[in-house]
Short mmCIF file of C-alpha atoms and ligand atoms in Angstrom, two decimals:
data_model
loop_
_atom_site.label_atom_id
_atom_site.label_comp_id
_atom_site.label_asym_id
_atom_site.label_seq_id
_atom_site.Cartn_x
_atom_site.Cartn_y
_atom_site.Cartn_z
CA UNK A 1 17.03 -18.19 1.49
CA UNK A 2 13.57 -19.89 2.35
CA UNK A 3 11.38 -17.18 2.91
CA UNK A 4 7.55 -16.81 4.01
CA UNK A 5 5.24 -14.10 2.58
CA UNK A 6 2.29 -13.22 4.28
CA UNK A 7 -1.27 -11.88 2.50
CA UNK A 8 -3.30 -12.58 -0.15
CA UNK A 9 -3.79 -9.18 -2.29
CA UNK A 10 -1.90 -7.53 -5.54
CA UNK A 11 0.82 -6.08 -3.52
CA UNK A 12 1.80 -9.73 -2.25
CA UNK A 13 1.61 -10.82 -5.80
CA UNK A 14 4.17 -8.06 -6.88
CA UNK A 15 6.38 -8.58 -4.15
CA UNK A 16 6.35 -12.61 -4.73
CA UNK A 17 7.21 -11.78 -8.14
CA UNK A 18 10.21 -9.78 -7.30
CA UNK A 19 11.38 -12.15 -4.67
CA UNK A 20 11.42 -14.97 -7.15
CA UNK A 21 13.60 -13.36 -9.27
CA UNK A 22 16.29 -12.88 -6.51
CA UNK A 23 19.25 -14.88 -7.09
CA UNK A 24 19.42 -15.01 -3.39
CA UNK A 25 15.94 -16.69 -3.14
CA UNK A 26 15.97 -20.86 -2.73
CA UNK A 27 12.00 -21.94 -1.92
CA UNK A 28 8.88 -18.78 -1.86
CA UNK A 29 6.41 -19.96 0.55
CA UNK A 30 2.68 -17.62 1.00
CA UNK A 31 0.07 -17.74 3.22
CA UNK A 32 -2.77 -17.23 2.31
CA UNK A 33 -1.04 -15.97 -0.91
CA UNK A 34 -3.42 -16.19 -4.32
CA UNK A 35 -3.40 -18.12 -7.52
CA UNK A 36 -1.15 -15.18 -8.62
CA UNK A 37 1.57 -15.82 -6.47
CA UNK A 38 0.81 -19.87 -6.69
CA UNK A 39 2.69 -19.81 -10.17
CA UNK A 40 5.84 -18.35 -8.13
CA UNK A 41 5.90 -20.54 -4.92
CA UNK A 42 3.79 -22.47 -2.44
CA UNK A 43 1.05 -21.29 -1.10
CA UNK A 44 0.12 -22.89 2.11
CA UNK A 45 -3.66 -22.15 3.67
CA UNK A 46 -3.25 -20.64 6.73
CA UNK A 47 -4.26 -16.88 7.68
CA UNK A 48 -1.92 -14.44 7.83
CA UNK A 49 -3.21 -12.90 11.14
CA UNK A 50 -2.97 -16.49 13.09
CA UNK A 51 1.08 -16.09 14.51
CA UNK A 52 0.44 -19.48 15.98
CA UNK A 53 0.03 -21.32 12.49
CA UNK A 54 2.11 -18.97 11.13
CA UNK A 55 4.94 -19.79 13.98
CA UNK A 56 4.14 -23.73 12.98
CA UNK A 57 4.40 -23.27 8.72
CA UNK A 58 7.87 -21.12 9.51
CA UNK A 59 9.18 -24.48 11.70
CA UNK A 60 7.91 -27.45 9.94
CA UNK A 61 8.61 -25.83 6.39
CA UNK A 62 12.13 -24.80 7.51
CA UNK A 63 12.08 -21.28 6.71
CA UNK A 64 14.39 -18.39 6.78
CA UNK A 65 12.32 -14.88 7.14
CA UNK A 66 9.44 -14.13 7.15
CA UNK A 67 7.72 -11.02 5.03
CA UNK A 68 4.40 -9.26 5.62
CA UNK A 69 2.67 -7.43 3.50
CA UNK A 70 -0.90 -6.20 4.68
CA UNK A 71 -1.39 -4.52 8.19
CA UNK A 72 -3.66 -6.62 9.78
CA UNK A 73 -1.38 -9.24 11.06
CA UNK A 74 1.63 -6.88 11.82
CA UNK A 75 -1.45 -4.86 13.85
CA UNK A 76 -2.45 -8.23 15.67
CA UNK A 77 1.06 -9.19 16.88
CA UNK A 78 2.73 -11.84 14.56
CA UNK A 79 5.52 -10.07 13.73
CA UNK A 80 6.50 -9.77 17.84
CA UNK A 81 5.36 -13.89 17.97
CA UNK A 82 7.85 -14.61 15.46
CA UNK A 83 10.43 -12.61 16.39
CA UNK A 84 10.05 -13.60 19.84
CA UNK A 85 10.73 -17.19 18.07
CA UNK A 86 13.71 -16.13 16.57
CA UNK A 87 11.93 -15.67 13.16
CA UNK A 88 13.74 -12.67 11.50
CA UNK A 89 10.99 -10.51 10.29
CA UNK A 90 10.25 -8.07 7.75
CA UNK A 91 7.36 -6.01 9.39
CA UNK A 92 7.08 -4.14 12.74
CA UNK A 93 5.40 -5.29 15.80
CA UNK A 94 2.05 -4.11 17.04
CA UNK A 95 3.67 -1.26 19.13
CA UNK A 96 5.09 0.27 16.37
CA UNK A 97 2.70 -0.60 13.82
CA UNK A 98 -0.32 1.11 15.80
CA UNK A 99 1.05 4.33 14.15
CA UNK A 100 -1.36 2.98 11.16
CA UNK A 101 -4.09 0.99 13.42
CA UNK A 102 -4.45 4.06 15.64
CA UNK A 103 -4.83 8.31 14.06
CA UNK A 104 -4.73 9.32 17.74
CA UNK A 105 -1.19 7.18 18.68
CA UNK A 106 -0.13 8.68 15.08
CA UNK A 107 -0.53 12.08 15.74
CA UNK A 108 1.00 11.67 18.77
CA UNK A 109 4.22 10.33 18.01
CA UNK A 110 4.18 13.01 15.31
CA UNK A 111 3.86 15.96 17.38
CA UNK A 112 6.68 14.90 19.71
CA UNK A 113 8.76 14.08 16.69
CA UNK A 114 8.41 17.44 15.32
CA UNK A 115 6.77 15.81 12.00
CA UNK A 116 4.12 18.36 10.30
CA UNK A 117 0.61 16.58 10.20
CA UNK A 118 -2.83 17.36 9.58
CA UNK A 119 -4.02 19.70 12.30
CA UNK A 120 -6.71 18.15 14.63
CA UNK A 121 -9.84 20.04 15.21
CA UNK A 122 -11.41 20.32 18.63
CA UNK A 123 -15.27 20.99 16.90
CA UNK A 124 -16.36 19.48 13.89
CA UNK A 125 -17.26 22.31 10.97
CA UNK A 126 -16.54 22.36 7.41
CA UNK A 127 -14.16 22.44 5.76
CA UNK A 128 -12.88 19.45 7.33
CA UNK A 129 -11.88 15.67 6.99
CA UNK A 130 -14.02 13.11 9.74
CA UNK A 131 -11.82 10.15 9.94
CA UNK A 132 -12.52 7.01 11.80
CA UNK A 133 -9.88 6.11 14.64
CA UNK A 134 -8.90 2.14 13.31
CA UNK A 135 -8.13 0.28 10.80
CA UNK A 136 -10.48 0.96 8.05
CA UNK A 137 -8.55 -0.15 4.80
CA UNK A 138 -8.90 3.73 3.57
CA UNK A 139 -12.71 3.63 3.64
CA UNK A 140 -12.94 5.35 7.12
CA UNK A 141 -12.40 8.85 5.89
CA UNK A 142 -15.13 11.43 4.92
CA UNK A 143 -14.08 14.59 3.08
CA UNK A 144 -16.33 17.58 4.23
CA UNK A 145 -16.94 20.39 2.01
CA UNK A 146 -20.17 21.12 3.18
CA UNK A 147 -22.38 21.28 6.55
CA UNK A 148 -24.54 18.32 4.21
CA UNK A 149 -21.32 16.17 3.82
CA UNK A 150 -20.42 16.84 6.96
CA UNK A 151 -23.55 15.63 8.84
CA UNK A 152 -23.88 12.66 6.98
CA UNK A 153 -19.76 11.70 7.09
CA UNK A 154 -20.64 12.04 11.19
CA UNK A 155 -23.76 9.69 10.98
CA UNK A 156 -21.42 7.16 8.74
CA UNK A 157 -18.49 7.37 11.36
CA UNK A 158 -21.04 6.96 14.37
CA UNK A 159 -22.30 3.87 12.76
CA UNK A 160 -18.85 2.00 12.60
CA UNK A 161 -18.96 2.55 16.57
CA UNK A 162 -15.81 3.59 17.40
CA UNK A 163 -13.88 7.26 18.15
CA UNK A 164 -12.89 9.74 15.61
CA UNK A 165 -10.85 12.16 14.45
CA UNK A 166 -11.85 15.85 12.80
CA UNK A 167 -8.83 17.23 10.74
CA UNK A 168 -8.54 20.30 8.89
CA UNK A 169 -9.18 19.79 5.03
CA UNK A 170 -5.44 19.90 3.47
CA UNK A 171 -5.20 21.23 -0.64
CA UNK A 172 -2.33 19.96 -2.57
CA UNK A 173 -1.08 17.30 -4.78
CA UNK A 174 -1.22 14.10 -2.95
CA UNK A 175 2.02 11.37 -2.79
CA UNK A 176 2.94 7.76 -1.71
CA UNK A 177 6.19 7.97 0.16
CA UNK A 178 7.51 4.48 1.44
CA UNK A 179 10.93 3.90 3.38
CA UNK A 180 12.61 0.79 4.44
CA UNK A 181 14.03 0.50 7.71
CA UNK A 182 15.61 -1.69 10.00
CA UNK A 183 14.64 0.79 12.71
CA UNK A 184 16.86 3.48 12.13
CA UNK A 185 18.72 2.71 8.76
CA UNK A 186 16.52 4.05 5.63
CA UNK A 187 16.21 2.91 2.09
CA UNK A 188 13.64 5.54 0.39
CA UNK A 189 11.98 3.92 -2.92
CA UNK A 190 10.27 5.98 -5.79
CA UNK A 191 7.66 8.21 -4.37
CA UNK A 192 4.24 7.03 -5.99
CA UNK A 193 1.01 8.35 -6.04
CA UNK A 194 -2.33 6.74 -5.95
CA UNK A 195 -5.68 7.28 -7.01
CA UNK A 196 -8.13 6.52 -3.80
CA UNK A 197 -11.70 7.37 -5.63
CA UNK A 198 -13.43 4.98 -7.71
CA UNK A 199 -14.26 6.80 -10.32
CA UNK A 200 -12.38 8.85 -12.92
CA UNK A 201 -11.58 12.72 -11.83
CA UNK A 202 -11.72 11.79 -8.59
CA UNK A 203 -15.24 10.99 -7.76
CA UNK A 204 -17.06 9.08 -6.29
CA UNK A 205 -16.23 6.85 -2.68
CA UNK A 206 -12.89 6.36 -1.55
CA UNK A 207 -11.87 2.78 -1.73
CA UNK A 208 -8.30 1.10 -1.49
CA UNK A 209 -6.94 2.33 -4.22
CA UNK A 210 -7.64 1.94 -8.25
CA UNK A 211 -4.34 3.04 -9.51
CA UNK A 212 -0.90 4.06 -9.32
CA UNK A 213 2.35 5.38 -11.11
CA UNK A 214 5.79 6.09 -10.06
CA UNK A 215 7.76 8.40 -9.72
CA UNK A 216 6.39 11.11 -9.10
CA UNK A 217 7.90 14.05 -10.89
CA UNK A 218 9.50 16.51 -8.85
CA UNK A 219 9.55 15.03 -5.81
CA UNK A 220 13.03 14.36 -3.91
CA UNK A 221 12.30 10.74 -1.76
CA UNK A 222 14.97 10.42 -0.17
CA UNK A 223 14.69 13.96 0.90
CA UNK A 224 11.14 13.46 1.79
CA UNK A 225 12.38 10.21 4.55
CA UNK A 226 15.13 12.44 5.89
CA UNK A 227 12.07 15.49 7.35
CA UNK A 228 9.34 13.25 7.67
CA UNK A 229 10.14 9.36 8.02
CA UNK A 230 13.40 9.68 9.99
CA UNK A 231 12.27 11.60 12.61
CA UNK A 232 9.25 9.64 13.44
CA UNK A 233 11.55 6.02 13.31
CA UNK A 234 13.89 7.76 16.28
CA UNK A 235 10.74 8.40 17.99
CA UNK A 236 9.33 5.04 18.15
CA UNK A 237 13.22 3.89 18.76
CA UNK A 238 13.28 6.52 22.00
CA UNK A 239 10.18 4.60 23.16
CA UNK A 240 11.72 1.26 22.85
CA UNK A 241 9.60 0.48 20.01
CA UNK A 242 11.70 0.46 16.95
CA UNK A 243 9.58 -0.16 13.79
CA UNK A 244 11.62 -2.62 10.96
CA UNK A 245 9.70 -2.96 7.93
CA UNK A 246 7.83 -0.31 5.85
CA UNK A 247 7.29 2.72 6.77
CA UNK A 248 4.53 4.40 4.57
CA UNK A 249 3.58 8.39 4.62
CA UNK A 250 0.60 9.14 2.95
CA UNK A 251 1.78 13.45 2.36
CA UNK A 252 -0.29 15.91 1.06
CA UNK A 253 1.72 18.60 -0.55
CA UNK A 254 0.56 22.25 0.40
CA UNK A 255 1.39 25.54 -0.38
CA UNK A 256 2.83 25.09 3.33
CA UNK A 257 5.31 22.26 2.36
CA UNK A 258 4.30 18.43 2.80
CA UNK A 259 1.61 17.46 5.40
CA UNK A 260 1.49 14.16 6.78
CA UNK A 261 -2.01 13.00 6.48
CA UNK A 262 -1.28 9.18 7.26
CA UNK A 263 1.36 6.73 8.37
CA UNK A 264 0.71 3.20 7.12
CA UNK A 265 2.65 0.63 8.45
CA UNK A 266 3.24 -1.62 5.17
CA UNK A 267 3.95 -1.10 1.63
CA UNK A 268 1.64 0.54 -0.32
CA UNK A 269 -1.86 -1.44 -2.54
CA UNK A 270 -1.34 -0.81 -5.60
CA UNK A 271 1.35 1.66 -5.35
CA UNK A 272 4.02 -1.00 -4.48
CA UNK A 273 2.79 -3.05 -8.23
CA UNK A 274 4.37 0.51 -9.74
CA UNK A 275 7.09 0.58 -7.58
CA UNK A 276 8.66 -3.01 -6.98
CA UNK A 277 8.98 -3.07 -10.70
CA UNK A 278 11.01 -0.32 -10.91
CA UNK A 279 13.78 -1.60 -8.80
CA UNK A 280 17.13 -2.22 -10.00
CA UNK A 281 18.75 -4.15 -6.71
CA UNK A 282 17.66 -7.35 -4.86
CA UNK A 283 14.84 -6.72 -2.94
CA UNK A 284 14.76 -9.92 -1.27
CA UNK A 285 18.77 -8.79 0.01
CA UNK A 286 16.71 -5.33 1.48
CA UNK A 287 14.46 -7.01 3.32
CA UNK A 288 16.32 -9.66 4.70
CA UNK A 289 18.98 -6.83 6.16
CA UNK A 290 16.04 -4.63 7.26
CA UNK A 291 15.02 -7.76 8.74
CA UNK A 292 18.45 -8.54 10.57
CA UNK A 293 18.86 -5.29 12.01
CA UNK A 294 21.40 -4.10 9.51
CA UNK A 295 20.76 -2.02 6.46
CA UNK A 296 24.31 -0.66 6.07
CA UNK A 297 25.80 -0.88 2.64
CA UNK A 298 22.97 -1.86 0.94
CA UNK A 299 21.24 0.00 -2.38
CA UNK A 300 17.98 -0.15 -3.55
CA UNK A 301 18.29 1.82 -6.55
CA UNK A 302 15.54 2.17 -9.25
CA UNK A 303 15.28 2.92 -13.29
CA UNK A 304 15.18 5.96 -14.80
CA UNK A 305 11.66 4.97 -15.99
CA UNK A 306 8.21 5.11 -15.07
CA UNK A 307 5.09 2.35 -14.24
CA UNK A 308 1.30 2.78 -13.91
CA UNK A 309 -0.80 0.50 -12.40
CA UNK A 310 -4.36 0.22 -13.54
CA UNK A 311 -6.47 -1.62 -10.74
CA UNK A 312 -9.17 -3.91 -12.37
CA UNK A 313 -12.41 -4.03 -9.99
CA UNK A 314 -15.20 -6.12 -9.65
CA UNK A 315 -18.94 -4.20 -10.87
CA UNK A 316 -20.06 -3.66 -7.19
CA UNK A 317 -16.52 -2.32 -5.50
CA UNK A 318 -16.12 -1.07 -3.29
CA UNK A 319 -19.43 -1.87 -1.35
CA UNK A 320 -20.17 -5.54 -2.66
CA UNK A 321 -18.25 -9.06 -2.69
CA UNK A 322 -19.05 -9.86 -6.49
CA UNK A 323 -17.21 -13.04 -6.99
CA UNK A 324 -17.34 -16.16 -9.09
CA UNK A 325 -16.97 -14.74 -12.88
CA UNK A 326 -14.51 -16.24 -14.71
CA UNK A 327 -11.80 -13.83 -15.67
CA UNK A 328 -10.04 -13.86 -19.85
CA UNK A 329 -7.55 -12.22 -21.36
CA UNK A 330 -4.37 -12.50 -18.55
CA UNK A 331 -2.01 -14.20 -20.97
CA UNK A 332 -3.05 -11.51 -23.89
CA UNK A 333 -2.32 -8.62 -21.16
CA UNK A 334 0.89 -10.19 -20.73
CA UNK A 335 1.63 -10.91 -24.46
CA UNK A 336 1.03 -7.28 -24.45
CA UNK A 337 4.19 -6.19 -22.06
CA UNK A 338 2.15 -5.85 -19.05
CA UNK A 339 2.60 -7.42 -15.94
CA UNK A 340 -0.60 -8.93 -14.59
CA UNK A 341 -1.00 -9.08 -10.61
CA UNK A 342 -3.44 -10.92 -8.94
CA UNK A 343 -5.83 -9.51 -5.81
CA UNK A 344 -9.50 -10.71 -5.59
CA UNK A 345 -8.95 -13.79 -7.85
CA UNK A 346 -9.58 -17.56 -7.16
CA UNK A 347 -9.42 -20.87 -8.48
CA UNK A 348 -13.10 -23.04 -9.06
CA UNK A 349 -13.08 -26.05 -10.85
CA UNK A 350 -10.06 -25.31 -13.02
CA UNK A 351 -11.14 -21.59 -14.02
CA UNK A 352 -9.42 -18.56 -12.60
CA UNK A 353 -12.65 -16.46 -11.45
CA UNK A 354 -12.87 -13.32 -9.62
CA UNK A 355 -12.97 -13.23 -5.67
CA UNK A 356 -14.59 -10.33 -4.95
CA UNK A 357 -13.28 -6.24 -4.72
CA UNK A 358 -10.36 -5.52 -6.61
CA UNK A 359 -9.41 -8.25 -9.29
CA UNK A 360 -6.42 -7.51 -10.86
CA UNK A 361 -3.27 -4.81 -10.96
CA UNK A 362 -1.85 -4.30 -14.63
CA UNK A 363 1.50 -2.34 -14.30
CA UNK A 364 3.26 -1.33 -17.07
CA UNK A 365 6.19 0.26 -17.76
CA UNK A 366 7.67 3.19 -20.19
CA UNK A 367 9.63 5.65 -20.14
CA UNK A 368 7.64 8.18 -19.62
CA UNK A 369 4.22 8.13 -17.44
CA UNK A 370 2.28 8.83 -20.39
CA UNK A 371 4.18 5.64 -21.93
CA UNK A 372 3.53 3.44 -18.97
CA UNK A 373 -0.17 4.71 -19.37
CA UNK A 374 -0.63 3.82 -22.46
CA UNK A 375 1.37 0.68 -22.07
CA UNK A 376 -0.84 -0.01 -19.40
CA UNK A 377 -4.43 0.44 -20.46
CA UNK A 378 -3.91 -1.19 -23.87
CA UNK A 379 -3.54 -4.26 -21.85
CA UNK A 380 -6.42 -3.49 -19.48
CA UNK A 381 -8.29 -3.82 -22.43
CA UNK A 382 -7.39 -7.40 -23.33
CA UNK A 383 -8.58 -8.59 -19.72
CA UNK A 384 -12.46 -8.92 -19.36
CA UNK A 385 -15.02 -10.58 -17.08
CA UNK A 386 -18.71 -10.00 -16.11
CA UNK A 387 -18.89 -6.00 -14.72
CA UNK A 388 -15.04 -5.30 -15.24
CA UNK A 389 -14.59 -2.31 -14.36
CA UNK A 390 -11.28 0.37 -14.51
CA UNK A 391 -10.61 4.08 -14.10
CA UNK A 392 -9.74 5.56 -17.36
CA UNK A 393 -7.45 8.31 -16.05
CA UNK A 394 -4.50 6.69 -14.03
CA UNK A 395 -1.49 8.71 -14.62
CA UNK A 396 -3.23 11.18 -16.86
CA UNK A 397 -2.23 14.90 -16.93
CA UNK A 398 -2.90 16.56 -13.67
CA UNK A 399 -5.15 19.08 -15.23
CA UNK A 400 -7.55 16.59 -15.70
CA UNK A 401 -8.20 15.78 -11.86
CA UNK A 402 -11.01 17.71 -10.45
CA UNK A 403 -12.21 17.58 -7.25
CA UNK A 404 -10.74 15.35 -4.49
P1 AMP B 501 -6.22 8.44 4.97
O1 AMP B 501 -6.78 7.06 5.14
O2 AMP B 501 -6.03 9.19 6.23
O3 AMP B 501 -5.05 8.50 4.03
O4 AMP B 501 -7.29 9.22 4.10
C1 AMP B 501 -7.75 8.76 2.86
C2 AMP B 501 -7.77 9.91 1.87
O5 AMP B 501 -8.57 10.98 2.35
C3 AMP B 501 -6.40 10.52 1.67
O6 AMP B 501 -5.66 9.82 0.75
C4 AMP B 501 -6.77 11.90 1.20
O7 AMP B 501 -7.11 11.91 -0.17
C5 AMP B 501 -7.98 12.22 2.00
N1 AMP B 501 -7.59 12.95 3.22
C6 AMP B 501 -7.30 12.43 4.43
N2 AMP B 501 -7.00 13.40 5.31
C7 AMP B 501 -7.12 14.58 4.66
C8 AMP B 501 -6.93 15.95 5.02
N3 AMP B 501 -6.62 16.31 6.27
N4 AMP B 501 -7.12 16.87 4.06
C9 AMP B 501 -7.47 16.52 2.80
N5 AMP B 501 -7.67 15.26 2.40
C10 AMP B 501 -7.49 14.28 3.30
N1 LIG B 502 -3.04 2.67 -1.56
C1 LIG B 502 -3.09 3.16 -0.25
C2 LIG B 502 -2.85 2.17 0.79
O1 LIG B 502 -2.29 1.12 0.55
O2 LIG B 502 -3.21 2.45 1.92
#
């Protein structure tokens, strides 16, 4: 199989590097992709959220299906241009994926699916969570504790321009829950959880994400996609909108029994670099029968072990666009047992330097979180550039997380 995968960021990079190990796989193509996923396959520069380009690279290149990893594009429509083309497609179109690009649409389809959710507030007092209603890469969302917070998460929210949404504030332990579907067929993969602050106990802004591990102890995934994701993919089926791809539920877990508190319409940044390694099946054989309508028959199952992902960021994420500082230590990470992905990095004059935001991913894997962790940051470690700068508690004991 020739097959085209779409984005530019550490998730890509995982996924490339599980597709190239598919026996099934005969030419990786990327667009953008990143030096990363350039050691794996062919990265071609065109922008993932242009379907016409896309449309051309998928004809002239000969390929066979097409994968996409970030929202924006599946948001924008290429996923209905290319399967409108005949291009099988891992990734929903932009009717189905507006359960991430809209909170509103979300919480919609959720109520008439039966699916328990965040409850929507008709005045905004704290407690309570302001959210923007778009696409926001997870940086649209103000947790209110205080009238203080509050005021100032409503002045933030007003400035982006657009509506928003006032939820009540949910307590629990937060998890990652990603199924693959070909619309109504479901392959759930380890549950995951991911560390959203920047800095360590959970301070500090929200950003896309600085870590991850998987699984999550205790919690039943499969069980999980049964309540929440099934019911929600027969709802977007019933309105002649089936979603194929991945279907992500960000769940808070109450005293009250999970919450949905997001759907996101794509694999998980950087919970999918804990989770893809994991995996014991061909992924690339998923996908392509997600993609082809047709999920019968086929396993996804994953090791009894565990990975954490420890997100390296540039000095000035997640506000700034630091970029240019050339990045050591990748092959000593790796000499270590880690794998190294790649998400803000770029190529000048020979050196690999960072791009900007989050740098690098370094999973590692044990057999026990604490394992993984270790694993994990005494690689970290080995990796340096000008403001590096990690989370020291990724997968740490629970006990240790104050605050949200
Ligand atoms: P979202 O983009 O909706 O996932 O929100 C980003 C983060 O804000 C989530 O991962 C949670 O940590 C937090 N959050 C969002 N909604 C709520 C809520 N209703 N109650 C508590 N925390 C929330
Ligand atoms: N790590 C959370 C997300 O991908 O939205």
């Amino acid at each position: 199989m020739k097959v085209l995968l779409l984005g530019a960021g550490g998730r890509e990079h995982a996924l490339a590097w599980r597709l190239a190990a598919s026996p099934a796989l005969d030419e990786l193509h990327a667009a953008p992709g990143n030096p990363g996923i350039a050691a794996l396959g062919h990265c071609h520069p065109v922008r993932a959220e242009d379907a016409e380009a896309v449309l051309e690279l998928v004809r002239s290149a000969d390929l066979d299906l097409v994968v996409v990893g970030p929202e924006a594009p599946l948001v924008a429509g290429v996923a209905d241009e290319l399967r409108h083309a005949g291009v099988p497609v891992f990734g929903p179109g932009a009717a189905a994926a507006r359960i991430e690009g809209s909170k509103s649409f979300a919480k919609e389809v959720m109520r008439a699916a039966g699916v328990p959710a965040a409850e929507t507030m008709p005045v905004a007092r704290a407690p309570c969570v302001v959210k923007a209603d778009g696409l926001a890469a997870g940086k649209g969302v103000h947790v209110c504790r205080t009238d203080e917070e509050l005021d100032a998460a409503l002045r933030a929210t007003a400035a982006l321009g657009g509506p928003l949404v006032i939820e009540e504030l949910l307590e629990g332990e937060e998890v990652s829950v990603f199924a693959l579907t070909d619309g109504m067929g479901t392959l759930a993969l380890p549950a995951a959880q991911d560390f959203k602050r920047l800095d360590d106990g959970d301070r500090g802004p929200n950003t896309g994400g600085m870590g991850a591990f998987a699984p999550v102890g205790g919690i039943d995934a499969e069980e999980l996609v049964e309540t929440i994701h099934r019911p929600v993919l027969e709802e977007l089926a019933r309105r002649g909108t089936p979603f194929v791809g991945a279907l992500f539920a960000g769940l808070m877990l109450t005293d009250a029994g999970p919450r949905v508190l997001e759907f996101n319409c794509r694999l998980g940044d950087p919970e999918t670099q804990s989770v893809v390694p994991l995996l014991e099946d061909d992924l690339l054989e998923a996908l392509a029968a997600a993609a082809g309508g047709d999920l019968r028959g086929v396993e996804l199952r994953a090791s009894e072990r565990a990975a954490v992902t420890v997100v390296v960021a540039a000095a000035d994420y997640p506000e700034g666009r630091d970029a240019g500082s050339p990045i050591e230590g990748i092959e000593d990470a790796e000499a270590a047992g880690a794998l190294v992905f790649h998400a803000g990095t770029a190529v000048r004059g020979g050196r690999l330097v960072t791009n900007g935001g989050r740098i690098l991913g370094v999973t590692a894997l044990g057999d026990t979180v604490t394992d993984a962790r270790t694993a994990a940051y005494a690689a970290a470690e080995r990796i340096s550039f000008p403001g590096a700068r990690y989370r020291r508690d990724i997968g740490a004991e629970r006990e240790q997380r104050v605050g949200r």
